[in-house]
């Protein structure tokens, strides 16, 4: 089947699944008021790709049918540049607020398939073959995929690593004729209510003796025994004036419970093979997926800069302090954009026929963006000040007694009308301060690990030879001048 339409995507969400939102089971994903906005937004993403096939579609390498660019296994630097254009177009749609549009995991699994030999080591040939076959299914059926890769934590003092026999951790229970049975919990499945399939894959290495937890597989969301517990919805109100972002871009987050779920062998990619489990994420995954995430981050920062500027213009705020803060957001945007360009410019062949961007500038962003995004939100809140708290709702503009008062007291500078001014500040509130803003800030802080953890790991992706040489020169000269 070629790339899906939005209508076909929504049809795929109709089969029953065990999804819970706001304390109740959801029978109709597409029609539920807490989920309908994001479901339609994702359908629009599917249609967006079909509307611009030159940017967003490529022929399947085997069937020739059009598939999403996100499924591409890049074979050259030019391929990476082409993929950039598609990923940017998708990010533009939600101004970077939907971090888990289907392209996120499309890119992930294309990278896994491109690095299949790594998955086939240590006797895991069957798992690697199943992985490659699944990536073909993913691209040909144009599925929407979610993932849950974080082990649940009850007691931080016990550490984050699952312990043998831990009943809450996702683990293998037994073998069956057709696969394996798994039980346990996982966090955090963003996009879960809107996905066709769920993937489980490694996040961090496990110690010796953890074979029961060393699993990688995919499973349809309709599989018996799979329960999806979503956080509170932010999108129950569909009014795009009052809630311009949360009404359509609440991609949801969920805790996942597997209760004796059977995983078919053709969807089982790692079955207790600890050496493979601990090595596959050390391959191309990081450089591949951070390419997608940092393109999205660039778009989000571009939007934030534009929003902050529009707020300042509405208030005619030309003071040096405001201009300095606008310049600060611009710097973050340019640093991010430039790092992505640098990563693409230094792209290289990871294995034969599979190219990846240079991971170093992308890893630097991975460490810094969790610090930059809170500051961006703070700047918008400072510029917005109390004006963000005095932005009338759509219903108030429709009241014949209130409207003249609103027009008189709540218009903007430079002939900006009261309704436009309110829409600007409501947009800023939704972006930074309402439930949507708080959730997205939390997402940016932790979705690729925290900033401190990434800073600790950052030097491991670089070669320190040149920096050591620059230092060694002066040490050598000093020692020569200080002879005993």
Short mmCIF file of C-alpha atoms in Angstrom, two decimals:
data_model
loop_
_atom_site.label_atom_id
_atom_site.label_comp_id
_atom_site.label_asym_id
_atom_site.label_seq_id
_atom_site.Cartn_x
_atom_site.Cartn_y
_atom_site.Cartn_z
CA UNK A 1 0.00 0.00 0.00
CA UNK A 2 1.40 3.46 -0.83
CA UNK A 3 1.56 6.41 1.58
CA UNK A 4 -1.74 6.75 3.43
CA UNK A 5 -4.22 9.59 3.28
CA UNK A 6 -5.43 11.27 6.44
CA UNK A 7 -8.78 9.53 6.04
CA UNK A 8 -7.10 6.13 5.83
CA UNK A 9 -5.07 6.95 8.94
CA UNK A 10 -8.21 7.83 10.91
CA UNK A 11 -9.90 4.63 9.73
CA UNK A 12 -6.95 2.73 11.17
CA UNK A 13 -7.70 4.13 14.63
CA UNK A 14 -11.20 2.64 14.75
CA UNK A 15 -10.41 -0.93 15.89
CA UNK A 16 -10.91 -1.32 19.65
CA UNK A 17 -7.97 -0.75 21.98
CA UNK A 18 -7.70 -0.43 25.75
CA UNK A 19 -7.00 3.32 26.06
CA UNK A 20 -7.94 5.28 29.19
CA UNK A 21 -8.16 9.09 29.30
CA UNK A 22 -9.45 11.33 32.10
CA UNK A 23 -10.57 8.33 34.15
CA UNK A 24 -12.62 6.56 31.49
CA UNK A 25 -12.03 4.04 28.74
CA UNK A 26 -12.16 5.53 25.25
CA UNK A 27 -14.33 3.70 22.74
CA UNK A 28 -13.81 6.11 19.85
CA UNK A 29 -10.36 7.69 19.51
CA UNK A 30 -11.32 9.87 16.55
CA UNK A 31 -14.54 11.18 18.10
CA UNK A 32 -13.48 11.62 21.72
CA UNK A 33 -13.31 15.33 22.66
CA UNK A 34 -10.00 14.84 24.48
CA UNK A 35 -8.37 13.16 21.47
CA UNK A 36 -10.15 14.34 18.34
CA UNK A 37 -8.03 17.47 17.84
CA UNK A 38 -4.69 15.67 17.78
CA UNK A 39 -6.10 12.78 15.74
CA UNK A 40 -7.17 15.25 13.06
CA UNK A 41 -3.82 17.04 13.25
CA UNK A 42 -2.00 13.77 12.58
CA UNK A 43 -4.37 13.03 9.71
CA UNK A 44 -3.46 16.44 8.33
CA UNK A 45 0.22 15.46 8.51
CA UNK A 46 -0.48 12.41 6.35
CA UNK A 47 -2.35 14.60 3.84
CA UNK A 48 0.41 17.19 3.96
CA UNK A 49 2.91 14.64 2.69
CA UNK A 50 0.66 13.63 -0.20
CA UNK A 51 0.09 17.28 -1.11
CA UNK A 52 3.84 17.83 -1.60
CA UNK A 53 5.19 14.55 -2.98
CA UNK A 54 8.38 16.12 -4.33
CA UNK A 55 9.39 17.07 -0.77
CA UNK A 56 7.84 14.32 1.30
CA UNK A 57 7.62 11.11 -0.74
CA UNK A 58 10.09 8.69 -2.32
CA UNK A 59 9.57 5.43 -4.21
CA UNK A 60 9.79 2.24 -2.19
CA UNK A 61 13.16 0.72 -3.14
CA UNK A 62 11.51 -2.62 -3.93
CA UNK A 63 7.92 -1.94 -5.04
CA UNK A 64 8.28 1.57 -6.44
CA UNK A 65 5.15 2.75 -4.61
CA UNK A 66 5.32 6.20 -2.98
CA UNK A 67 6.30 6.08 0.69
CA UNK A 68 7.10 8.74 3.26
CA UNK A 69 10.56 10.28 3.11
CA UNK A 70 10.98 9.42 6.80
CA UNK A 71 11.35 5.75 5.84
CA UNK A 72 14.40 6.49 3.69
CA UNK A 73 17.66 4.74 4.53
CA UNK A 74 19.97 7.55 3.37
CA UNK A 75 22.58 6.37 0.89
CA UNK A 76 24.34 9.72 0.43
CA UNK A 77 24.77 13.20 1.85
CA UNK A 78 22.18 14.41 -0.67
CA UNK A 79 19.65 11.95 0.74
CA UNK A 80 20.12 13.44 4.20
CA UNK A 81 19.53 16.92 2.79
CA UNK A 82 16.35 15.73 1.04
CA UNK A 83 15.10 14.16 4.24
CA UNK A 84 15.74 17.44 6.05
CA UNK A 85 13.24 19.26 3.82
CA UNK A 86 10.51 16.73 4.56
CA UNK A 87 11.16 16.65 8.31
CA UNK A 88 11.12 20.45 8.40
CA UNK A 89 7.81 20.60 6.55
CA UNK A 90 6.23 18.19 9.03
CA UNK A 91 7.64 20.15 11.99
CA UNK A 92 6.32 23.41 10.51
CA UNK A 93 2.78 22.08 10.74
CA UNK A 94 2.80 21.91 14.55
CA UNK A 95 5.55 24.55 14.94
CA UNK A 96 7.64 21.85 16.56
CA UNK A 97 5.16 21.13 19.35
CA UNK A 98 4.41 17.56 18.29
CA UNK A 99 7.65 15.80 19.06
CA UNK A 100 6.40 12.36 18.07
CA UNK A 101 4.77 12.77 14.70
CA UNK A 102 5.17 9.47 12.80
CA UNK A 103 8.40 10.62 11.15
CA UNK A 104 10.19 10.34 14.52
CA UNK A 105 9.98 6.55 14.65
CA UNK A 106 10.02 6.17 10.87
CA UNK A 107 13.52 7.66 10.96
CA UNK A 108 14.43 5.50 13.95
CA UNK A 109 13.47 2.20 12.33
CA UNK A 110 14.96 3.17 8.98
CA UNK A 111 18.21 3.65 10.88
CA UNK A 112 17.84 0.30 12.63
CA UNK A 113 17.29 -1.43 9.27
CA UNK A 114 20.24 0.39 7.72
CA UNK A 115 22.43 -0.91 10.54
CA UNK A 116 20.95 -4.43 10.50
CA UNK A 117 24.32 -6.22 10.68
CA UNK A 118 24.82 -4.77 14.16
CA UNK A 119 21.49 -6.30 15.21
CA UNK A 120 22.48 -9.65 13.74
CA UNK A 121 25.58 -10.18 15.89
CA UNK A 122 25.97 -12.68 18.74
CA UNK A 123 23.54 -15.18 17.24
CA UNK A 124 20.67 -12.72 16.72
CA UNK A 125 20.37 -13.25 12.97
CA UNK A 126 16.65 -14.12 13.19
CA UNK A 127 15.95 -10.98 15.22
CA UNK A 128 17.75 -8.82 12.67
CA UNK A 129 15.81 -10.41 9.82
CA UNK A 130 12.54 -9.77 11.66
CA UNK A 131 13.58 -6.14 12.23
CA UNK A 132 14.30 -5.54 8.54
CA UNK A 133 11.02 -7.20 7.57
CA UNK A 134 9.14 -5.03 10.08
CA UNK A 135 10.69 -1.85 8.71
CA UNK A 136 9.38 -2.87 5.29
CA UNK A 137 5.92 -3.38 6.79
CA UNK A 138 6.12 -0.03 8.55
CA UNK A 139 6.90 1.87 5.37
CA UNK A 140 4.50 -0.04 3.11
CA UNK A 141 1.54 0.17 5.48
CA UNK A 142 2.57 3.72 6.46
CA UNK A 143 1.89 2.94 10.11
CA UNK A 144 1.92 5.38 12.99
CA UNK A 145 4.26 4.07 15.67
CA UNK A 146 4.74 4.90 19.34
CA UNK A 147 7.38 3.56 21.70
CA UNK A 148 7.89 3.06 25.43
CA UNK A 149 11.52 2.65 26.41
CA UNK A 150 11.77 3.88 30.02
CA UNK A 151 11.61 1.24 32.79
CA UNK A 152 9.22 2.30 35.58
CA UNK A 153 10.79 3.46 38.84
CA UNK A 154 9.21 2.97 42.25
CA UNK A 155 12.20 3.72 44.48
CA UNK A 156 14.96 5.95 43.06
CA UNK A 157 17.28 4.82 45.84
CA UNK A 158 17.25 1.36 44.24
CA UNK A 159 18.54 2.79 40.96
CA UNK A 160 17.06 2.77 37.47
CA UNK A 161 18.22 -0.71 36.46
CA UNK A 162 15.61 -3.51 36.66
CA UNK A 163 16.40 -6.21 39.21
CA UNK A 164 15.80 -9.92 38.57
CA UNK A 165 12.28 -10.91 39.55
CA UNK A 166 11.02 -7.31 39.71
CA UNK A 167 7.27 -7.73 39.02
CA UNK A 168 6.66 -4.22 37.62
CA UNK A 169 9.39 -4.29 34.98
CA UNK A 170 8.61 -5.38 31.44
CA UNK A 171 10.03 -8.88 31.20
CA UNK A 172 9.70 -12.18 29.40
CA UNK A 173 7.42 -14.62 31.21
CA UNK A 174 7.54 -17.68 28.98
CA UNK A 175 7.95 -18.98 25.45
CA UNK A 176 4.99 -20.05 23.33
CA UNK A 177 4.61 -21.95 20.10
CA UNK A 178 4.47 -18.69 18.12
CA UNK A 179 6.53 -16.27 20.22
CA UNK A 180 6.87 -15.14 23.82
CA UNK A 181 4.67 -13.83 26.65
CA UNK A 182 5.65 -10.55 28.32
CA UNK A 183 4.31 -8.67 31.35
CA UNK A 184 5.22 -5.43 33.09
CA UNK A 185 5.10 -1.67 32.71
CA UNK A 186 6.85 0.90 30.57
CA UNK A 187 6.90 4.68 30.27
CA UNK A 188 6.43 6.98 28.45
CA UNK A 189 4.47 6.27 25.28
CA UNK A 190 3.93 9.63 23.64
CA UNK A 191 1.36 9.44 20.81
CA UNK A 192 0.05 6.12 22.16
CA UNK A 193 -3.71 6.71 21.57
CA UNK A 194 -2.98 7.70 17.98
CA UNK A 195 -0.60 4.88 17.06
CA UNK A 196 -1.16 1.71 15.07
CA UNK A 197 1.75 -0.14 16.70
CA UNK A 198 3.95 0.14 19.77
CA UNK A 199 7.69 -0.51 19.77
CA UNK A 200 9.90 -1.54 22.67
CA UNK A 201 13.64 -1.11 22.17
CA UNK A 202 16.76 -0.48 24.28
CA UNK A 203 17.32 2.78 26.14
CA UNK A 204 20.42 2.00 28.20
CA UNK A 205 22.58 -1.08 28.78
CA UNK A 206 21.50 -3.67 31.33
CA UNK A 207 23.94 -5.53 33.64
CA UNK A 208 24.73 -9.23 33.49
CA UNK A 209 21.82 -11.36 34.63
CA UNK A 210 19.18 -9.09 33.07
CA UNK A 211 18.33 -11.32 30.13
CA UNK A 212 14.63 -11.45 31.02
CA UNK A 213 14.42 -7.67 30.50
CA UNK A 214 16.53 -7.53 27.32
CA UNK A 215 13.66 -7.32 24.85
CA UNK A 216 12.97 -5.50 21.62
CA UNK A 217 9.74 -5.95 19.70
CA UNK A 218 6.70 -4.32 18.15
CA UNK A 219 3.05 -5.06 18.79
CA UNK A 220 -0.27 -3.74 17.41
CA UNK A 221 -2.10 -1.38 19.77
CA UNK A 222 -5.15 -3.64 19.55
CA UNK A 223 -3.29 -6.61 21.08
CA UNK A 224 -5.12 -8.24 24.04
CA UNK A 225 -3.52 -7.50 27.41
CA UNK A 226 -2.13 -4.09 26.39
CA UNK A 227 -3.43 -1.20 28.53
CA UNK A 228 -2.73 2.49 27.82
CA UNK A 229 -3.12 4.90 30.77
CA UNK A 230 -2.99 8.46 29.39
CA UNK A 231 -2.27 11.59 31.38
CA UNK A 232 -4.99 14.22 31.78
CA UNK A 233 -6.06 15.68 28.47
CA UNK A 234 -5.26 19.29 27.60
CA UNK A 235 -7.44 19.46 24.51
CA UNK A 236 -11.04 18.99 25.63
CA UNK A 237 -11.81 22.51 24.39
CA UNK A 238 -11.62 22.69 20.61
CA UNK A 239 -11.89 26.47 20.26
CA UNK A 240 -8.78 27.53 18.35
CA UNK A 241 -9.06 31.11 19.56
CA UNK A 242 -9.07 30.25 23.26
CA UNK A 243 -6.62 27.33 22.99
CA UNK A 244 -4.81 27.70 19.66
CA UNK A 245 -2.18 25.02 20.34
CA UNK A 246 -3.55 22.60 22.92
CA UNK A 247 -6.81 22.22 20.98
CA UNK A 248 -4.98 20.45 18.15
CA UNK A 249 -1.44 19.45 19.16
CA UNK A 250 -1.88 17.48 22.41
CA UNK A 251 -0.07 14.33 21.28
CA UNK A 252 -0.69 12.67 24.68
CA UNK A 253 1.66 10.67 26.90
CA UNK A 254 0.86 7.33 28.47
CA UNK A 255 2.03 4.67 30.88
CA UNK A 256 1.83 1.24 29.28
CA UNK A 257 0.94 -2.02 31.03
CA UNK A 258 1.55 -5.40 29.42
CA UNK A 259 -0.53 -8.13 31.07
CA UNK A 260 0.60 -11.43 29.58
CA UNK A 261 0.85 -10.03 26.07
CA UNK A 262 1.95 -12.47 23.38
CA UNK A 263 4.62 -11.16 21.03
CA UNK A 264 4.76 -13.04 17.69
CA UNK A 265 8.19 -14.22 16.69
CA UNK A 266 8.11 -12.22 13.46
CA UNK A 267 7.86 -9.05 15.58
CA UNK A 268 10.52 -10.07 18.09
CA UNK A 269 13.87 -8.38 17.39
CA UNK A 270 15.78 -9.16 20.61
CA UNK A 271 14.82 -12.04 22.89
CA UNK A 272 17.09 -11.99 25.95
CA UNK A 273 20.28 -11.49 23.92
CA UNK A 274 22.07 -9.16 26.32
CA UNK A 275 25.20 -8.47 24.19
CA UNK A 276 23.02 -7.33 21.28
CA UNK A 277 20.66 -5.38 23.54
CA UNK A 278 23.59 -3.49 25.06
CA UNK A 279 25.29 -2.69 21.76
CA UNK A 280 22.66 -1.74 19.19
CA UNK A 281 22.03 1.76 20.55
CA UNK A 282 25.75 2.51 20.35
CA UNK A 283 25.57 2.38 16.54
CA UNK A 284 23.85 4.90 14.30
CA UNK A 285 20.74 5.52 16.38
CA UNK A 286 21.80 8.77 18.03
CA UNK A 287 23.08 10.61 14.97
CA UNK A 288 20.09 9.44 12.96
CA UNK A 289 17.28 10.33 15.36
CA UNK A 290 18.79 13.58 16.64
CA UNK A 291 18.78 14.80 13.05
CA UNK A 292 14.98 14.62 13.16
CA UNK A 293 14.66 16.05 16.66
CA UNK A 294 16.95 19.01 16.08
CA UNK A 295 15.19 19.98 12.86
CA UNK A 296 12.00 20.06 14.92
CA UNK A 297 13.74 22.08 17.64
CA UNK A 298 14.91 24.63 15.08
CA UNK A 299 11.35 25.13 13.86
CA UNK A 300 10.09 25.51 17.43
CA UNK A 301 12.73 28.14 18.20
CA UNK A 302 11.89 29.99 14.98
CA UNK A 303 8.26 30.07 16.10
CA UNK A 304 9.22 31.23 19.60
CA UNK A 305 11.32 34.06 18.17
CA UNK A 306 8.49 35.12 15.85
CA UNK A 307 5.95 34.98 18.68
CA UNK A 308 8.12 37.03 21.03
CA UNK A 309 8.69 39.63 18.31
CA UNK A 310 4.97 39.85 17.58
CA UNK A 311 4.23 40.40 21.27
CA UNK A 312 6.81 43.18 21.45
CA UNK A 313 5.41 44.81 18.31
CA UNK A 314 1.87 44.64 19.70
CA UNK A 315 3.04 46.53 22.77
CA UNK A 316 5.42 48.76 20.76
CA UNK A 317 8.13 47.61 23.18
CA UNK A 318 11.39 48.96 21.75
CA UNK A 319 13.35 49.27 24.98
CA UNK A 320 16.88 47.80 25.07
CA UNK A 321 15.93 45.09 27.55
CA UNK A 322 13.19 43.71 25.31
CA UNK A 323 15.40 43.86 22.23
CA UNK A 324 18.16 42.03 24.11
CA UNK A 325 15.78 39.23 25.05
CA UNK A 326 14.55 38.94 21.46
CA UNK A 327 18.16 38.69 20.37
CA UNK A 328 18.79 35.94 22.89
CA UNK A 329 16.05 33.75 21.41
CA UNK A 330 17.43 34.48 17.94
CA UNK A 331 20.86 33.27 19.09
CA UNK A 332 19.42 29.98 20.32
CA UNK A 333 17.61 29.56 17.03
CA UNK A 334 20.73 30.25 14.99
CA UNK A 335 22.95 28.01 17.12
CA UNK A 336 20.49 25.16 16.59
CA UNK A 337 20.05 25.76 12.88
CA UNK A 338 23.81 26.02 12.35
CA UNK A 339 24.52 22.82 14.28
CA UNK A 340 22.10 20.90 12.06
CA UNK A 341 23.78 22.32 8.96
CA UNK A 342 27.19 21.34 10.35
CA UNK A 343 26.00 17.81 11.09
CA UNK A 344 24.74 17.44 7.53
CA UNK A 345 27.89 18.92 6.04
CA UNK A 346 30.01 16.34 7.90
CA UNK A 347 27.71 13.41 7.13
CA UNK A 348 29.52 10.15 6.46
CA UNK A 349 28.90 6.55 5.49
CA UNK A 350 28.27 4.64 8.70
CA UNK A 351 28.15 1.22 7.03
CA UNK A 352 28.03 0.40 3.34
CA UNK A 353 25.00 2.06 1.79
CA UNK A 354 23.87 3.88 4.94
CA UNK A 355 24.82 7.50 5.63
CA UNK A 356 24.30 9.43 8.87
CA UNK A 357 24.87 13.04 9.97
CA UNK A 358 27.84 13.87 12.19
CA UNK A 359 26.69 13.23 15.74
CA UNK A 360 28.91 15.79 17.52
CA UNK A 361 27.01 19.04 16.83
CA UNK A 362 23.72 17.22 17.37
CA UNK A 363 24.89 15.84 20.71
CA UNK A 364 25.90 19.34 21.77
CA UNK A 365 22.34 20.48 21.10
CA UNK A 366 21.04 17.48 22.99
CA UNK A 367 22.88 18.77 26.05
CA UNK A 368 22.01 22.46 25.66
CA UNK A 369 18.41 22.61 24.45
CA UNK A 370 16.99 21.42 27.81
CA UNK A 371 18.55 24.60 29.23
CA UNK A 372 17.63 26.91 26.37
CA UNK A 373 13.94 26.06 26.10
CA UNK A 374 13.12 27.03 29.72
CA UNK A 375 14.89 30.34 29.11
CA UNK A 376 12.93 30.90 25.90
CA UNK A 377 9.68 30.36 27.81
CA UNK A 378 10.86 32.73 30.52
CA UNK A 379 11.62 35.46 27.98
CA UNK A 380 8.17 35.16 26.41
CA UNK A 381 6.59 35.31 29.87
CA UNK A 382 8.62 38.41 30.76
CA UNK A 383 7.70 40.21 27.55
CA UNK A 384 4.08 39.11 27.93
CA UNK A 385 3.94 40.10 31.61
CA UNK A 386 0.39 40.64 32.89
CA UNK A 387 -0.94 41.02 29.36
CA UNK A 388 -0.93 37.24 29.03
CA UNK A 389 -3.36 37.10 31.97
CA UNK A 390 -5.76 39.67 30.51
CA UNK A 391 -6.59 38.20 27.11
CA UNK A 392 -10.37 37.81 26.64
CA UNK A 393 -11.91 34.55 25.42
CA UNK A 394 -13.82 34.22 22.16
CA UNK A 395 -17.18 34.19 23.98
CA UNK A 396 -16.43 37.56 25.57
CA UNK A 397 -15.87 39.13 22.17
CA UNK A 398 -19.34 37.93 21.19
CA UNK A 399 -21.06 39.67 24.11
CA UNK A 400 -22.59 42.96 22.87
CA UNK A 401 -22.11 44.65 26.24
CA UNK A 402 -18.50 43.55 26.73
CA UNK A 403 -17.20 44.03 23.19
CA UNK A 404 -17.13 47.88 23.23
CA UNK A 405 -15.30 47.84 26.56
CA UNK A 406 -12.77 45.28 25.32
CA UNK A 407 -12.14 47.30 22.17
CA UNK A 408 -11.59 50.44 24.23
CA UNK A 409 -9.34 49.07 26.94
CA UNK A 410 -7.61 46.02 25.45
CA UNK A 411 -6.44 47.01 21.99
CA UNK A 412 -2.78 47.00 21.03
CA UNK A 413 -0.34 49.62 19.84
CA UNK A 414 0.08 50.58 16.18
CA UNK A 415 -3.58 49.94 15.29
CA UNK A 416 -3.58 46.33 16.50
CA UNK A 417 -7.20 45.50 17.28
CA UNK A 418 -8.37 43.97 20.53
CA UNK A 419 -9.17 40.58 18.99
CA UNK A 420 -5.77 40.29 17.32
CA UNK A 421 -4.02 41.36 20.50
CA UNK A 422 -5.94 38.78 22.53
CA UNK A 423 -5.11 36.05 20.00
CA UNK A 424 -1.40 36.88 20.26
CA UNK A 425 -1.29 36.74 24.04
CA UNK A 426 -3.50 33.65 24.24
CA UNK A 427 -1.09 31.98 21.82
CA UNK A 428 1.83 32.95 24.06
CA UNK A 429 -0.01 31.65 27.15
CA UNK A 430 -0.76 28.31 25.50
CA UNK A 431 2.85 28.03 24.31
CA UNK A 432 4.58 28.79 27.62
CA UNK A 433 2.27 28.77 30.60
CA UNK A 434 -0.93 26.78 30.19
CA UNK A 435 -1.00 22.99 30.52
CA UNK A 436 0.38 22.70 27.00
CA UNK A 437 3.33 24.93 27.79
CA UNK A 438 4.14 23.09 31.01
CA UNK A 439 3.95 19.66 29.41
CA UNK A 440 6.08 20.65 26.44
CA UNK A 441 8.71 22.19 28.69
CA UNK A 442 8.89 18.95 30.66
CA UNK A 443 9.16 17.03 27.39
CA UNK A 444 12.06 19.17 26.16
CA UNK A 445 13.91 18.71 29.45
CA UNK A 446 13.86 14.92 29.45
CA UNK A 447 12.85 13.29 26.16
CA UNK A 448 16.47 12.59 25.18
CA UNK A 449 17.76 12.43 28.77
CA UNK A 450 18.52 15.39 31.01
CA UNK A 451 21.05 18.10 30.24
CA UNK A 452 23.46 17.03 33.04
CA UNK A 453 23.46 13.42 31.84
CA UNK A 454 24.09 14.49 28.26
CA UNK A 455 26.91 16.82 29.30
CA UNK A 456 28.55 13.96 31.18
CA UNK A 457 28.37 11.77 28.10
CA UNK A 458 29.19 14.43 25.50
CA UNK A 459 32.99 13.96 25.40
CA UNK A 460 32.53 10.29 24.52
CA UNK A 461 31.33 11.15 21.01
CA UNK A 462 34.45 13.16 20.12
CA UNK A 463 38.09 12.44 19.42
CA UNK A 464 40.22 14.34 21.92
CA UNK A 465 43.47 13.87 19.96
CA UNK A 466 43.61 17.40 18.55
CA UNK A 467 42.69 19.14 21.80
CA UNK A 468 45.30 17.07 23.64
CA UNK A 469 47.90 18.00 21.03
CA UNK A 470 47.20 21.72 21.50
CA UNK A 471 47.75 21.38 25.24
CA UNK A 472 50.74 19.02 24.99
CA UNK A 473 52.70 21.54 22.95
CA UNK A 474 52.84 24.01 25.83
CA UNK A 475 53.52 21.35 28.44
CA UNK A 476 56.40 20.03 26.35
CA UNK A 477 57.86 23.53 25.90
CA UNK A 478 57.52 24.28 29.61
CA UNK A 479 59.28 21.06 30.58
CA UNK A 480 62.10 21.78 28.15
CA UNK A 481 62.68 25.19 29.76
CA UNK A 482 62.59 23.74 33.25
CA UNK A 483 65.34 21.16 33.15
CA UNK A 484 66.74 19.77 36.38
#
